[in-house]
CSV table of C-alpha atoms and ligand atoms in Angstrom, one decimal:
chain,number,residue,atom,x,y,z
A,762,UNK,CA,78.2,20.0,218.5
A,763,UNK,CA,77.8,17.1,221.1
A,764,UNK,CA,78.0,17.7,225.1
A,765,UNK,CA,81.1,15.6,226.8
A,766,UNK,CA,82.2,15.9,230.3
A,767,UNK,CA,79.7,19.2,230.3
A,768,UNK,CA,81.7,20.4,227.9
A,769,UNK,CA,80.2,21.4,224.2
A,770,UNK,CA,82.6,20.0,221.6
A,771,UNK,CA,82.4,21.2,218.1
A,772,UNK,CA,82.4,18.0,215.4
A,773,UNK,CA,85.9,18.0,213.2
A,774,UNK,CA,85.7,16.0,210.2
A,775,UNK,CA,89.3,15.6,208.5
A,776,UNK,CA,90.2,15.1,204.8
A,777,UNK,CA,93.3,13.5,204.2
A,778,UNK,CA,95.4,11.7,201.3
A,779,UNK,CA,98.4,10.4,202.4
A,780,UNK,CA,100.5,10.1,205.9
A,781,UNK,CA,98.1,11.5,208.7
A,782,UNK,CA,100.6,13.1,210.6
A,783,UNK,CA,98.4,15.9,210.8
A,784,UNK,CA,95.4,14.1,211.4
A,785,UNK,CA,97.3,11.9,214.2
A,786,UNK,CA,98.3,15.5,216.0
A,787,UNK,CA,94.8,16.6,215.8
A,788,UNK,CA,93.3,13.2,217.4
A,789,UNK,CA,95.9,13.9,220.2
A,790,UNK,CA,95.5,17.4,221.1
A,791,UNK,CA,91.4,16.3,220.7
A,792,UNK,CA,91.8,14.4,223.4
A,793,UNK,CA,93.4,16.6,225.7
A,794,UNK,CA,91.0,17.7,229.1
A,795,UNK,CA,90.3,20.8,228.0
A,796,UNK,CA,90.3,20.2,224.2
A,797,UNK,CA,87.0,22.4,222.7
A,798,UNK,CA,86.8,20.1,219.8
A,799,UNK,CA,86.3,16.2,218.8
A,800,UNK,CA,87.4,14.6,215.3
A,801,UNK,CA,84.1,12.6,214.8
A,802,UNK,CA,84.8,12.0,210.8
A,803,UNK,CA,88.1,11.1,208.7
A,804,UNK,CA,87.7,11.2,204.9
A,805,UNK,CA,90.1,9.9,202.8
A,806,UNK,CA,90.2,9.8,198.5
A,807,UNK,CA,92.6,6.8,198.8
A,808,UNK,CA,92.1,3.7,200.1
A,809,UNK,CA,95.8,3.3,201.0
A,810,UNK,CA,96.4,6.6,202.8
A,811,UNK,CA,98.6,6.0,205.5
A,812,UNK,CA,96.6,8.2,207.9
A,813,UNK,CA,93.5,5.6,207.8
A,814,UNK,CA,95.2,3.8,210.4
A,815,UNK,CA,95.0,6.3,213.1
A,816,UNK,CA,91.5,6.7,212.3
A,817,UNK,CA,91.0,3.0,212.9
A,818,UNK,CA,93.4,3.2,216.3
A,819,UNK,CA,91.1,5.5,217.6
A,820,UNK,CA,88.2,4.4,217.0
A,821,UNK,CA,87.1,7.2,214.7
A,822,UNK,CA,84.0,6.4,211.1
A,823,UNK,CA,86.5,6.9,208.2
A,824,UNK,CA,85.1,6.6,204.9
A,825,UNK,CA,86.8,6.3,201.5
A,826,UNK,CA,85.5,8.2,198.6
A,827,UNK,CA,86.5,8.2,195.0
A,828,UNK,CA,86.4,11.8,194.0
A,829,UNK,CA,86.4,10.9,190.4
A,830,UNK,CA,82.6,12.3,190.3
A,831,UNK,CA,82.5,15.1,192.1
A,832,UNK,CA,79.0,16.5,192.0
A,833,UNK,CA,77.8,13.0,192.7
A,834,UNK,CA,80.2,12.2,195.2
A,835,UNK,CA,80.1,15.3,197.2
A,836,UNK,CA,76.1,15.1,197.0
A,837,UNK,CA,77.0,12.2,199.0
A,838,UNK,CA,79.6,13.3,201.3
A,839,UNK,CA,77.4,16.4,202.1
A,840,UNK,CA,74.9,14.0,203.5
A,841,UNK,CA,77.7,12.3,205.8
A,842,UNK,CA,79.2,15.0,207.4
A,843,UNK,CA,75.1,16.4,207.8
A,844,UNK,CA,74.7,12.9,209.7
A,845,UNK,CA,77.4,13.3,211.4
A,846,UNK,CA,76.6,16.7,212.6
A,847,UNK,CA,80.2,18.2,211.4
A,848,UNK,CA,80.5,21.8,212.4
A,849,UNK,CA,84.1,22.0,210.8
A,850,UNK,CA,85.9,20.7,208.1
A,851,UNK,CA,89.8,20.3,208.2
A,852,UNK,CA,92.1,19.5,205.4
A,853,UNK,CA,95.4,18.0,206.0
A,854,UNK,CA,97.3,16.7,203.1
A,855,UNK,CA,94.0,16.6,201.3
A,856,UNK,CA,95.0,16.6,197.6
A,857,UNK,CA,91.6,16.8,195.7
A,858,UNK,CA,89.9,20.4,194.7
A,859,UNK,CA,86.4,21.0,196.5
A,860,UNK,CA,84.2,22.4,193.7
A,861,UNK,CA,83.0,25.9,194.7
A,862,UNK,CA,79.2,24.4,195.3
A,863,UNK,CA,80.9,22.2,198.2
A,864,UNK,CA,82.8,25.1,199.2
A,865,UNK,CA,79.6,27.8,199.4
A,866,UNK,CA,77.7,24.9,201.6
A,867,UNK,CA,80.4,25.0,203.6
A,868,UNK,CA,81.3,28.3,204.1
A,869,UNK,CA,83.5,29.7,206.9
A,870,UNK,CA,83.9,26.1,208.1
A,871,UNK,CA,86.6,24.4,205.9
A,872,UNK,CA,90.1,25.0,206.9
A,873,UNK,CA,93.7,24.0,205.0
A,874,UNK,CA,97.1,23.8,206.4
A,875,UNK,CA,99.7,25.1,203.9
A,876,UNK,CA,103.1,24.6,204.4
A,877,UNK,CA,104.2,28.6,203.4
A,878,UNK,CA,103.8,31.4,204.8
A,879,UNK,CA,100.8,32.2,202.6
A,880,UNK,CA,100.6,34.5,200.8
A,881,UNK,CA,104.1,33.5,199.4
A,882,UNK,CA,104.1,29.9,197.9
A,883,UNK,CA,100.8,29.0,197.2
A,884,UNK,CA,100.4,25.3,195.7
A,885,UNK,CA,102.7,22.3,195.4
A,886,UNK,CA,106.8,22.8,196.2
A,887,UNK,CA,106.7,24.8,198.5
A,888,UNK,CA,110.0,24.2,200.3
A,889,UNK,CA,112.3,23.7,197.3
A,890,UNK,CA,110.7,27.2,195.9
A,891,UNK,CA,111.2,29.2,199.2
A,892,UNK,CA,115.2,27.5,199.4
A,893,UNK,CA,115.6,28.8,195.7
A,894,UNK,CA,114.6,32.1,196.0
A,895,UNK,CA,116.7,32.6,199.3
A,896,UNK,CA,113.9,33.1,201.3
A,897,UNK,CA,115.2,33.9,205.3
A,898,UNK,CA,111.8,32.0,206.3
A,899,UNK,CA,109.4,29.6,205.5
A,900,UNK,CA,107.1,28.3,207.6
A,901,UNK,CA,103.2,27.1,207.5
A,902,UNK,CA,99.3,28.7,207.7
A,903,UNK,CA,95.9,27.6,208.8
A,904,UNK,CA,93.6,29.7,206.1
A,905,UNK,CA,90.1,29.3,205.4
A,906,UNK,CA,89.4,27.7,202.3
A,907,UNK,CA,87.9,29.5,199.5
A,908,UNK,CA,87.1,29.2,195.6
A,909,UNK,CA,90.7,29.7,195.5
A,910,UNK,CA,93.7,27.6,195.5
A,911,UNK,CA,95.6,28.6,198.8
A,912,UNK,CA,94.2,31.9,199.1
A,913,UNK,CA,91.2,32.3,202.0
A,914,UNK,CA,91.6,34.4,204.6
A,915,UNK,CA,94.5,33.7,207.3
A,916,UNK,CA,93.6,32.2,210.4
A,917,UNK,CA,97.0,31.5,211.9
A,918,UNK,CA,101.1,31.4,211.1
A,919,UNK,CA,104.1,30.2,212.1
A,920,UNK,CA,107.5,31.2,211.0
A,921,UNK,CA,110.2,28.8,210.7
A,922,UNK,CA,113.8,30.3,210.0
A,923,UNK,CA,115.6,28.6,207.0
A,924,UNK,CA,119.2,27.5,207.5
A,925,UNK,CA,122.0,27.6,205.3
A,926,UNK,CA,122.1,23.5,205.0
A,927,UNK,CA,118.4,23.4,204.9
A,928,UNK,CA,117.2,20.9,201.8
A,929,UNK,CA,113.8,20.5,201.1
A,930,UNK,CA,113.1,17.4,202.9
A,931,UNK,CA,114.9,18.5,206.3
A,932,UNK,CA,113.0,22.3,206.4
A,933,UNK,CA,109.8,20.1,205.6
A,934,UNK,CA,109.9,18.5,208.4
A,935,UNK,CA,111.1,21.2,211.0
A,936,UNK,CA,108.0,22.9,209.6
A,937,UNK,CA,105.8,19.9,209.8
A,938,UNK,CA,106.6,20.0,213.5
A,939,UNK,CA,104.8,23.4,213.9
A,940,UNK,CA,101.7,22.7,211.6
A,941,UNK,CA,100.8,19.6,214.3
A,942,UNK,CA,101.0,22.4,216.9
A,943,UNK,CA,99.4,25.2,215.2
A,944,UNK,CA,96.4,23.8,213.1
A,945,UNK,CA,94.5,22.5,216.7
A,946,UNK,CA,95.7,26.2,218.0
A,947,UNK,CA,93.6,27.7,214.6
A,948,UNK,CA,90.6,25.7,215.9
A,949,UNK,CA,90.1,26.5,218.7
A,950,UNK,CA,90.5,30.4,217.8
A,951,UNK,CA,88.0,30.0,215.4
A,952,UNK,CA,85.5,27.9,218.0
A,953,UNK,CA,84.8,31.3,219.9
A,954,UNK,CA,83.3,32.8,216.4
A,955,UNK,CA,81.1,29.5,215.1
B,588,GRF,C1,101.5,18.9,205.2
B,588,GRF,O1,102.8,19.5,205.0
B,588,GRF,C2,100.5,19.9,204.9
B,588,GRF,O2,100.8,21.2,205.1
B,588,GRF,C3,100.3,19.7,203.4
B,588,GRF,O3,100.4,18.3,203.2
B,588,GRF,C4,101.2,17.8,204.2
B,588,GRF,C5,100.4,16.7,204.8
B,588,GRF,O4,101.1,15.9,205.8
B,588,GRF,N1,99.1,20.3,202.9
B,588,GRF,P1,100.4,14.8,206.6
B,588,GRF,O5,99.6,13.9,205.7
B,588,GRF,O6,99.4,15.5,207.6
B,588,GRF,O7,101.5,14.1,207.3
């Protein structure tokens, strides 16, 4: 945790892939007056996720790792975040698989955002799946991440209603909408217990 304005701020360190968007919400609701957390740390497996860039806007370390290795590299990566003095861990649009050793370190401090309403849809699809089976909602969860894919304990939802002209693409993004709200609402619930 680091002291700003008087205020203790827990550490966020964010895993990403691809776009950001997430990431980008979370730097901005960071930043808010009476935001209880700071994203000191962006990781990133691939050197041309988009979502680099609003690390580098923001003047925020981001580091590229090759997850090719994994019990190598996350020896490393353990020893960044330690450095760094991460409380929390948040993945958004990460698409590598923590090995349960990273996980265990970790534990109770590594969050996902899914875009289902877990524990319906867990894994890739999730949109085109929830259309098909004539689902009335779909919609998006902050879980914490355990051994399993999708599957820790629920943190927070939101429902979003599917309509009838609803594709894939156009329900994915009214629901992306509600993960940038609702993921920096899951932090700071869980602040209160860390
Ligand atoms: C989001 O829909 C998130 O739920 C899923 O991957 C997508 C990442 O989007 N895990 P972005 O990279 O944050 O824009």
């Amino acid at each position: 945790m680091t002291k700003l304005n008087g205020l203790k701020k827990i550490n966020v360190a964010v895993f990403i892939s691809g776009k950001g968007s997430n990431l980008k919400n979370l730097i901005k609701n960071s930043k808010k007056h009476n935001s209880r957390f700071k994203i000191s740390l962006v990781i990133s497996n691939n050197s041309r996720a988009l979502g680099l860039k609003f690390a580098q806007k923001f003047n925020i370390t981001k580091k590229v790792i090759n997850f090719n290795n994994k019990s190598l590299i996350e020896k490393k990566l353990i020893f960044i975040l330690e450095k760094k003095k991460i409380d929390i861990i948040c993945l958004a649009g990460f698409m590598k698989i923590l090995s349960k050793n990273f996980i265990k370190k970790f534990n109770g401090k590594i969050l996902n955002i899914h875009p289902s309403l877990l524990p319906k849809y867990k894994g890739l699809n999730t949109h085109m799946r929830a259309i098909r089976n004539k689902e009335k909602y779909s919609g998006c969860t902050v879980h914490f991440v355990n051994s399993k894919l999708d599957s820790g304990k629920i943190i927070l939802q939101k429902k979003v209603k599917i309509l009838k002209k609803d594709t894939p693409k156009s329900l994915a993004s009214r629901v992306l909408i509600q993960e940038h709200v609702l993921y920096s609402k899951a932090i700071n619930k869980i602040i209160a217990n860390l």
